[in-house]
PDB file of C-alpha atoms in Angstrom:
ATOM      1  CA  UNK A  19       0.000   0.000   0.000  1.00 43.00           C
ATOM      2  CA  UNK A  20       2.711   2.481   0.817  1.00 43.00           C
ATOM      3  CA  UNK A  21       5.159   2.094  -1.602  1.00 43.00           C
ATOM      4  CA  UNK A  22       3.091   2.140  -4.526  1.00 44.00           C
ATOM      5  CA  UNK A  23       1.358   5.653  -3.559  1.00 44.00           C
ATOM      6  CA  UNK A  24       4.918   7.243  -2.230  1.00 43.00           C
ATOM      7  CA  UNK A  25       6.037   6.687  -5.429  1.00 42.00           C
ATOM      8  CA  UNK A  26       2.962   7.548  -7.847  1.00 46.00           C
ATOM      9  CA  UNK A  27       2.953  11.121  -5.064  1.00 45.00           C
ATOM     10  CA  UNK A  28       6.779  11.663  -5.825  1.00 45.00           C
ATOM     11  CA  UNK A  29       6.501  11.648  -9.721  1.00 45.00           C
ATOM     12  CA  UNK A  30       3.193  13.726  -9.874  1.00 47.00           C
ATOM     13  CA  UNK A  31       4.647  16.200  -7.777  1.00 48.00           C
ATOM     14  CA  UNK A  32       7.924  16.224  -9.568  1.00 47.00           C
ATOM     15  CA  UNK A  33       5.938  16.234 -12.886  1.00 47.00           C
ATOM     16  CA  UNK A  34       5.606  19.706 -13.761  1.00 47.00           C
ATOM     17  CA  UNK A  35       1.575  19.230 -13.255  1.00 46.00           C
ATOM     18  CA  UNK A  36       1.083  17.306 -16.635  1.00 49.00           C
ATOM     19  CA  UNK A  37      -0.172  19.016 -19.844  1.00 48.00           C
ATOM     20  CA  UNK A  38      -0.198  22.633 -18.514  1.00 50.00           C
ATOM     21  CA  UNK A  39       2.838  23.736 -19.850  1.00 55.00           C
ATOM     22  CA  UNK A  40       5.383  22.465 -16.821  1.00 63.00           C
ATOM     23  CA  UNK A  41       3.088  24.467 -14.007  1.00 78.00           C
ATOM     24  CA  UNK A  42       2.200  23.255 -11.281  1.00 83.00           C
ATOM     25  CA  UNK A  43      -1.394  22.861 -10.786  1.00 88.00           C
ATOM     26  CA  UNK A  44      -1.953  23.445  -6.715  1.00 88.00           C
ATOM     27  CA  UNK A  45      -4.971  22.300  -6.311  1.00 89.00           C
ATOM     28  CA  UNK A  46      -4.334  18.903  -7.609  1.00 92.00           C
ATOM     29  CA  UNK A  47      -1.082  19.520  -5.162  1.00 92.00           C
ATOM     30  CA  UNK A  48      -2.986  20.356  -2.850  1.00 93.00           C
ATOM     31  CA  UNK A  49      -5.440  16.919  -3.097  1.00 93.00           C
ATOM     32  CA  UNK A  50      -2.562  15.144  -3.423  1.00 94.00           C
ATOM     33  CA  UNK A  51      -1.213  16.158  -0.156  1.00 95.00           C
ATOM     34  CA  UNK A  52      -4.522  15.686   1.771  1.00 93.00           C
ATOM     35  CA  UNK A  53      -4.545  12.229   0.273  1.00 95.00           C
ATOM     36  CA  UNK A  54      -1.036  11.480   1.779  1.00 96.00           C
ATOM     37  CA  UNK A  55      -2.155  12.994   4.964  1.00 95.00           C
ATOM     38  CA  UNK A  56      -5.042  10.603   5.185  1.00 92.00           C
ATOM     39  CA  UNK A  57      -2.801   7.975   4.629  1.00 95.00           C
ATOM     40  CA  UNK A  58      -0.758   8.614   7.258  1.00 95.00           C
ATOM     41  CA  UNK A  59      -3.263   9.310   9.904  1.00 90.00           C
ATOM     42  CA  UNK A  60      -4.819   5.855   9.066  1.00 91.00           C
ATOM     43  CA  UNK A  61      -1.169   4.064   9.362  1.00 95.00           C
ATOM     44  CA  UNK A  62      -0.896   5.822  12.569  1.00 93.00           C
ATOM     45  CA  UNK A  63      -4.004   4.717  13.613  1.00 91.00           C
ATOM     46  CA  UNK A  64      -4.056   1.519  13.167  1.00 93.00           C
ATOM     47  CA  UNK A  65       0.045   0.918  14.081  1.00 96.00           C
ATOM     48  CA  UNK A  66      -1.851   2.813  17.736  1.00 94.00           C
ATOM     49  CA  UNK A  67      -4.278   0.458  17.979  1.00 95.00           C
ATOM     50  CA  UNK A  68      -2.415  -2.855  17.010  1.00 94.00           C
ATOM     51  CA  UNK A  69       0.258  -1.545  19.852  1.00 95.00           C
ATOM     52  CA  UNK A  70      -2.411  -1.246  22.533  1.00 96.00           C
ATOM     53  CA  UNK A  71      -5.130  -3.485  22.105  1.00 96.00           C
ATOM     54  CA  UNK A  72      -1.805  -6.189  21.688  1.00 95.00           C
ATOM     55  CA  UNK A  73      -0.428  -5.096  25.182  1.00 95.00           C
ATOM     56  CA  UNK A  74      -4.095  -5.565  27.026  1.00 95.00           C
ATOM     57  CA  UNK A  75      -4.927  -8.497  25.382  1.00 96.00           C
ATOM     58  CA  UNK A  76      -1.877 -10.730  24.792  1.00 94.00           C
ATOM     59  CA  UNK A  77       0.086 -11.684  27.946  1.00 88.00           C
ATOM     60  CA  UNK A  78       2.354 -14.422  26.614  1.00 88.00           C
ATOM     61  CA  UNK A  79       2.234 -14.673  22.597  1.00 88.00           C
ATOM     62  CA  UNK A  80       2.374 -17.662  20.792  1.00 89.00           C
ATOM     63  CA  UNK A  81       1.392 -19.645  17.736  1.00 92.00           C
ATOM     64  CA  UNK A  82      -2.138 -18.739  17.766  1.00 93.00           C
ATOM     65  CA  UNK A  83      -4.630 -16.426  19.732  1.00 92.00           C
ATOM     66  CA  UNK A  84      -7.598 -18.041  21.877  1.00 93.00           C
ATOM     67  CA  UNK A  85     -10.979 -17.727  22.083  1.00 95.00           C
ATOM     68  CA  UNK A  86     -10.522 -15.408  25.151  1.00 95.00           C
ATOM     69  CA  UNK A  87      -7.700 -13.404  23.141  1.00 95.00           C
ATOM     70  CA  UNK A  88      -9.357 -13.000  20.044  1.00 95.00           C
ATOM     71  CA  UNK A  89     -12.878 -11.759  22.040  1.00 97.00           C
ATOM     72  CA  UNK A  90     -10.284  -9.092  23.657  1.00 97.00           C
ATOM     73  CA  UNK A  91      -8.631  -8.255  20.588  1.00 96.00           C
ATOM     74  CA  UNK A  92     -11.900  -7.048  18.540  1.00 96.00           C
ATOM     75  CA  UNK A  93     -13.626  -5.483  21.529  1.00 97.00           C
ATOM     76  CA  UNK A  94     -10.357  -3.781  22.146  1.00 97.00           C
ATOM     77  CA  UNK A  95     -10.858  -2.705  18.352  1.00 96.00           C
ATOM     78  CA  UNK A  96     -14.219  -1.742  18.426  1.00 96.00           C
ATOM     79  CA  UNK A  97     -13.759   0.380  21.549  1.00 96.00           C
ATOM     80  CA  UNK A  98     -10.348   1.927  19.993  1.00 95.00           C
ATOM     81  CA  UNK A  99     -12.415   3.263  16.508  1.00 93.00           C
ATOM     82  CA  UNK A 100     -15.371   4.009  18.440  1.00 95.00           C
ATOM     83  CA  UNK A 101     -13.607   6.595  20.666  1.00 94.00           C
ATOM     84  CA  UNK A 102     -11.354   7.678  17.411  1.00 92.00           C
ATOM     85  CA  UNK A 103     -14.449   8.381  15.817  1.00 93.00           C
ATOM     86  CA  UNK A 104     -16.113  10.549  18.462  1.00 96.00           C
ATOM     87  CA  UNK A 105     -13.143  12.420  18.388  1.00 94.00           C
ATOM     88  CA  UNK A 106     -12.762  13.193  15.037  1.00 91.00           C
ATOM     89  CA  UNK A 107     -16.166  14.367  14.862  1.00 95.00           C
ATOM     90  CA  UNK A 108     -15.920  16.280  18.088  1.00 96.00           C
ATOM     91  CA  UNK A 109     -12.696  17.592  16.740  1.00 93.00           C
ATOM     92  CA  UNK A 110     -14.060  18.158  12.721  1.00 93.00           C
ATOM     93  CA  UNK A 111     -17.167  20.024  14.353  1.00 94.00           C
ATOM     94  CA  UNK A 112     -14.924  22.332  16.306  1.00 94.00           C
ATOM     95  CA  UNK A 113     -12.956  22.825  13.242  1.00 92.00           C
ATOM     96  CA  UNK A 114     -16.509  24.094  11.299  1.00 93.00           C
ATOM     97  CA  UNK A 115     -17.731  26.701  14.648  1.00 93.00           C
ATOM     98  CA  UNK A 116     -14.099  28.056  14.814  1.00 92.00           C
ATOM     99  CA  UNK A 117     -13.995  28.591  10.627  1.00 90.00           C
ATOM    100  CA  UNK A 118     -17.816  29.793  10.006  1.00 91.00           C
ATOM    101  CA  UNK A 119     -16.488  32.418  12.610  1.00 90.00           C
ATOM    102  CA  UNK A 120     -13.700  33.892  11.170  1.00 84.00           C
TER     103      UNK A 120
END
Protein backbone atom coordinates (compact mmCIF):
# COMPACT_ATOMS: atom_id res chain seq x y z
CA UNK A 1 0.00 0.00 0.00
CA UNK A 2 2.71 2.48 0.82
CA UNK A 3 5.16 2.09 -1.60
CA UNK A 4 3.09 2.14 -4.53
CA UNK A 5 1.36 5.65 -3.56
CA UNK A 6 4.92 7.24 -2.23
CA UNK A 7 6.04 6.69 -5.43
CA UNK A 8 2.96 7.55 -7.85
CA UNK A 9 2.95 11.12 -5.06
CA UNK A 10 6.78 11.66 -5.82
CA UNK A 11 6.50 11.65 -9.72
CA UNK A 12 3.19 13.73 -9.87
CA UNK A 13 4.65 16.20 -7.78
CA UNK A 14 7.92 16.22 -9.57
CA UNK A 15 5.94 16.23 -12.89
CA UNK A 16 5.61 19.71 -13.76
CA UNK A 17 1.58 19.23 -13.26
CA UNK A 18 1.08 17.31 -16.63
CA UNK A 19 -0.17 19.02 -19.84
CA UNK A 20 -0.20 22.63 -18.51
CA UNK A 21 2.84 23.74 -19.85
CA UNK A 22 5.38 22.47 -16.82
CA UNK A 23 3.09 24.47 -14.01
CA UNK A 24 2.20 23.25 -11.28
CA UNK A 25 -1.39 22.86 -10.79
CA UNK A 26 -1.95 23.44 -6.71
CA UNK A 27 -4.97 22.30 -6.31
CA UNK A 28 -4.33 18.90 -7.61
CA UNK A 29 -1.08 19.52 -5.16
CA UNK A 30 -2.99 20.36 -2.85
CA UNK A 31 -5.44 16.92 -3.10
CA UNK A 32 -2.56 15.14 -3.42
CA UNK A 33 -1.21 16.16 -0.16
CA UNK A 34 -4.52 15.69 1.77
CA UNK A 35 -4.55 12.23 0.27
CA UNK A 36 -1.04 11.48 1.78
CA UNK A 37 -2.15 12.99 4.96
CA UNK A 38 -5.04 10.60 5.18
CA UNK A 39 -2.80 7.97 4.63
CA UNK A 40 -0.76 8.61 7.26
CA UNK A 41 -3.26 9.31 9.90
CA UNK A 42 -4.82 5.85 9.07
CA UNK A 43 -1.17 4.06 9.36
CA UNK A 44 -0.90 5.82 12.57
CA UNK A 45 -4.00 4.72 13.61
CA UNK A 46 -4.06 1.52 13.17
CA UNK A 47 0.04 0.92 14.08
CA UNK A 48 -1.85 2.81 17.74
CA UNK A 49 -4.28 0.46 17.98
CA UNK A 50 -2.42 -2.86 17.01
CA UNK A 51 0.26 -1.55 19.85
CA UNK A 52 -2.41 -1.25 22.53
CA UNK A 53 -5.13 -3.48 22.11
CA UNK A 54 -1.80 -6.19 21.69
CA UNK A 55 -0.43 -5.10 25.18
CA UNK A 56 -4.09 -5.57 27.03
CA UNK A 57 -4.93 -8.50 25.38
CA UNK A 58 -1.88 -10.73 24.79
CA UNK A 59 0.09 -11.68 27.95
CA UNK A 60 2.35 -14.42 26.61
CA UNK A 61 2.23 -14.67 22.60
CA UNK A 62 2.37 -17.66 20.79
CA UNK A 63 1.39 -19.65 17.74
CA UNK A 64 -2.14 -18.74 17.77
CA UNK A 65 -4.63 -16.43 19.73
CA UNK A 66 -7.60 -18.04 21.88
CA UNK A 67 -10.98 -17.73 22.08
CA UNK A 68 -10.52 -15.41 25.15
CA UNK A 69 -7.70 -13.40 23.14
CA UNK A 70 -9.36 -13.00 20.04
CA UNK A 71 -12.88 -11.76 22.04
CA UNK A 72 -10.28 -9.09 23.66
CA UNK A 73 -8.63 -8.26 20.59
CA UNK A 74 -11.90 -7.05 18.54
CA UNK A 75 -13.63 -5.48 21.53
CA UNK A 76 -10.36 -3.78 22.15
CA UNK A 77 -10.86 -2.71 18.35
CA UNK A 78 -14.22 -1.74 18.43
CA UNK A 79 -13.76 0.38 21.55
CA UNK A 80 -10.35 1.93 19.99
CA UNK A 81 -12.42 3.26 16.51
CA UNK A 82 -15.37 4.01 18.44
CA UNK A 83 -13.61 6.59 20.67
CA UNK A 84 -11.35 7.68 17.41
CA UNK A 85 -14.45 8.38 15.82
CA UNK A 86 -16.11 10.55 18.46
CA UNK A 87 -13.14 12.42 18.39
CA UNK A 88 -12.76 13.19 15.04
CA UNK A 89 -16.17 14.37 14.86
CA UNK A 90 -15.92 16.28 18.09
CA UNK A 91 -12.70 17.59 16.74
CA UNK A 92 -14.06 18.16 12.72
CA UNK A 93 -17.17 20.02 14.35
CA UNK A 94 -14.92 22.33 16.31
CA UNK A 95 -12.96 22.83 13.24
CA UNK A 96 -16.51 24.09 11.30
CA UNK A 97 -17.73 26.70 14.65
CA UNK A 98 -14.10 28.06 14.81
CA UNK A 99 -14.00 28.59 10.63
CA UNK A 100 -17.82 29.79 10.01
CA UNK A 101 -16.49 32.42 12.61
CA UNK A 102 -13.70 33.89 11.17
Amino acid sequence: MESGFGSDFGSDFGSGGGGAGGKLDPGLIMEQVKVQIAVANAQELLQRMTDKCFRKCIGKPGGALDNAEQKCIAMCMDRYMDSWNTVSRAYNSRLQRERANM
